[in-house]
């Protein structure tokens, strides 16, 4: 994802708030400066991952295999923890989408036509009581 209009410190604070919810398991895989917007605000390329695929905040593949990637809920909490005036640009099927902190989370299909499954179902957050919806 591309985070615009937030300082590096604000991006780190958003991660800290998110990882506290998941016992320190959610970390940056990547948080690189990506230049500046036309208004000279900084932007960063951010990828969230997890230290352990067996701990809270980790995502699963549609078949159930554990992945070293942050789950849908961890990404949503991270985005909501960013400053209100920041923007998050994500690549979606069919193009790019600009999201602001506080926007309604958009769930999408991660499975196939034979085995449909939503991204929000590919983790243990609800079962562990970390996210209730």
GROMACS .gro file of C-alpha atoms in nm:
model
  133
    1UNK     CA    1   0.000   0.000   0.000
    2UNK     CA    2   0.108   0.357  -0.050
    3UNK     CA    3   0.056   0.589   0.247
    4UNK     CA    4   0.035   0.959   0.158
    5UNK     CA    5   0.024   1.271   0.375
    6UNK     CA    6   0.168   1.108   0.687
    7UNK     CA    7   0.515   1.142   0.836
    8UNK     CA    8   0.738   0.842   0.900
    9UNK     CA    9   0.679   0.890   1.271
   10UNK     CA   10   0.300   0.880   1.221
   11UNK     CA   11   0.328   0.562   1.014
   12UNK     CA   12   0.538   0.402   1.289
   13UNK     CA   13   0.284   0.510   1.554
   14UNK     CA   14   0.007   0.344   1.352
   15UNK     CA   15   0.209   0.021   1.340
   16UNK     CA   16   0.278   0.040   1.715
   17UNK     CA   17  -0.094   0.078   1.789
   18UNK     CA   18  -0.173  -0.216   1.559
   19UNK     CA   19   0.097  -0.450   1.686
   20UNK     CA   20  -0.003  -0.390   2.050
   21UNK     CA   21  -0.339  -0.546   1.966
   22UNK     CA   22  -0.161  -0.853   1.824
   23UNK     CA   23   0.098  -0.911   2.095
   24UNK     CA   24   0.386  -0.757   1.898
   25UNK     CA   25   0.346  -1.000   1.607
   26UNK     CA   26   0.266  -0.747   1.330
   27UNK     CA   27   0.573  -0.570   1.187
   28UNK     CA   28   0.683  -0.387   0.874
   29UNK     CA   29   0.812  -0.602   0.594
   30UNK     CA   30   0.869  -0.279   0.411
   31UNK     CA   31   0.834   0.089   0.498
   32UNK     CA   32   1.024   0.283   0.233
   33UNK     CA   33   1.013   0.652   0.150
   34UNK     CA   34   0.845   0.682  -0.190
   35UNK     CA   35   0.900   1.050  -0.258
   36UNK     CA   36   0.659   1.338  -0.216
   37UNK     CA   37   0.311   1.428  -0.333
   38UNK     CA   38   0.250   1.730  -0.554
   39UNK     CA   39   0.188   1.929  -0.236
   40UNK     CA   40   0.528   1.814  -0.103
   41UNK     CA   41   0.379   1.582   0.160
   42UNK     CA   42   0.576   1.260   0.216
   43UNK     CA   43   0.459   0.921   0.097
   44UNK     CA   44   0.569   0.571   0.197
   45UNK     CA   45   0.540   0.225   0.048
   46UNK     CA   46   0.426  -0.001   0.331
   47UNK     CA   47   0.393  -0.379   0.355
   48UNK     CA   48   0.279  -0.546   0.677
   49UNK     CA   49   0.394  -0.894   0.776
   50UNK     CA   50   0.409  -1.104   1.092
   51UNK     CA   51   0.694  -1.243   1.298
   52UNK     CA   52   0.518  -1.578   1.338
   53UNK     CA   53   0.251  -1.728   1.114
   54UNK     CA   54   0.118  -1.921   1.416
   55UNK     CA   55   0.048  -1.611   1.626
   56UNK     CA   56  -0.242  -1.361   1.613
   57UNK     CA   57  -0.251  -1.126   1.316
   58UNK     CA   58  -0.128  -1.383   1.065
   59UNK     CA   59  -0.322  -1.461   0.749
   60UNK     CA   60  -0.411  -1.798   0.605
   61UNK     CA   61  -0.436  -1.907   0.243
   62UNK     CA   62  -0.786  -2.008   0.122
   63UNK     CA   63  -0.679  -2.372   0.167
   64UNK     CA   64  -0.587  -2.313   0.532
   65UNK     CA   65  -0.207  -2.295   0.502
   66UNK     CA   66  -0.048  -2.039   0.735
   67UNK     CA   67   0.115  -1.738   0.567
   68UNK     CA   68   0.377  -1.492   0.692
   69UNK     CA   69   0.151  -1.200   0.601
   70UNK     CA   70  -0.066  -0.972   0.811
   71UNK     CA   71  -0.438  -1.047   0.804
   72UNK     CA   72  -0.721  -0.831   0.676
   73UNK     CA   73  -0.808  -0.709   1.028
   74UNK     CA   74  -0.448  -0.604   1.103
   75UNK     CA   75  -0.437  -0.403   0.779
   76UNK     CA   76  -0.769  -0.236   0.862
   77UNK     CA   77  -0.657  -0.142   1.213
   78UNK     CA   78  -0.329  -0.005   1.075
   79UNK     CA   79  -0.512   0.211   0.820
   80UNK     CA   80  -0.754   0.343   1.083
   81UNK     CA   81  -0.461   0.430   1.314
   82UNK     CA   82  -0.309   0.667   1.056
   83UNK     CA   83  -0.380   1.043   1.083
   84UNK     CA   84  -0.723   1.152   0.956
   85UNK     CA   85  -0.588   1.358   0.666
   86UNK     CA   86  -0.370   1.079   0.528
   87UNK     CA   87  -0.460   0.865   0.227
   88UNK     CA   88  -0.389   0.502   0.154
   89UNK     CA   89  -0.362   0.387  -0.207
   90UNK     CA   90  -0.417   0.015  -0.260
   91UNK     CA   91  -0.421  -0.196  -0.574
   92UNK     CA   92  -0.755  -0.367  -0.611
   93UNK     CA   93  -0.887  -0.598  -0.875
   94UNK     CA   94  -0.983  -0.354  -1.145
   95UNK     CA   95  -0.749  -0.071  -1.048
   96UNK     CA   96  -0.632   0.146  -0.764
   97UNK     CA   97  -0.845   0.265  -0.478
   98UNK     CA   98  -0.780   0.557  -0.241
   99UNK     CA   99  -0.888   0.494   0.118
  100UNK     CA  100  -0.893   0.732   0.412
  101UNK     CA  101  -0.864   0.635   0.779
  102UNK     CA  102  -1.211   0.570   0.917
  103UNK     CA  103  -1.359   0.458   0.585
  104UNK     CA  104  -1.566   0.140   0.593
  105UNK     CA  105  -1.343  -0.164   0.542
  106UNK     CA  106  -1.397  -0.330   0.205
  107UNK     CA  107  -1.386  -0.709   0.217
  108UNK     CA  108  -1.327  -0.894  -0.107
  109UNK     CA  109  -1.316  -1.250  -0.231
  110UNK     CA  110  -0.988  -1.436  -0.187
  111UNK     CA  111  -1.110  -1.776  -0.299
  112UNK     CA  112  -1.237  -1.917  -0.622
  113UNK     CA  113  -1.578  -1.977  -0.775
  114UNK     CA  114  -1.567  -2.334  -0.645
  115UNK     CA  115  -1.455  -2.231  -0.295
  116UNK     CA  116  -1.553  -1.870  -0.227
  117UNK     CA  117  -1.402  -1.717   0.087
  118UNK     CA  118  -1.362  -1.357   0.203
  119UNK     CA  119  -1.029  -1.213   0.321
  120UNK     CA  120  -1.187  -1.140   0.662
  121UNK     CA  121  -1.234  -1.514   0.717
  122UNK     CA  122  -0.870  -1.604   0.652
  123UNK     CA  123  -0.737  -1.556   1.006
  124UNK     CA  124  -0.812  -1.637   1.369
  125UNK     CA  125  -0.902  -1.284   1.484
  126UNK     CA  126  -1.273  -1.346   1.547
  127UNK     CA  127  -1.213  -1.682   1.721
  128UNK     CA  128  -0.944  -1.527   1.945
  129UNK     CA  129  -1.170  -1.232   2.031
  130UNK     CA  130  -0.932  -0.978   1.875
  131UNK     CA  131  -1.194  -0.846   1.638
  132UNK     CA  132  -1.569  -0.861   1.669
  133UNK     CA  133  -1.672  -0.678   1.356
   0.00000   0.00000   0.00000
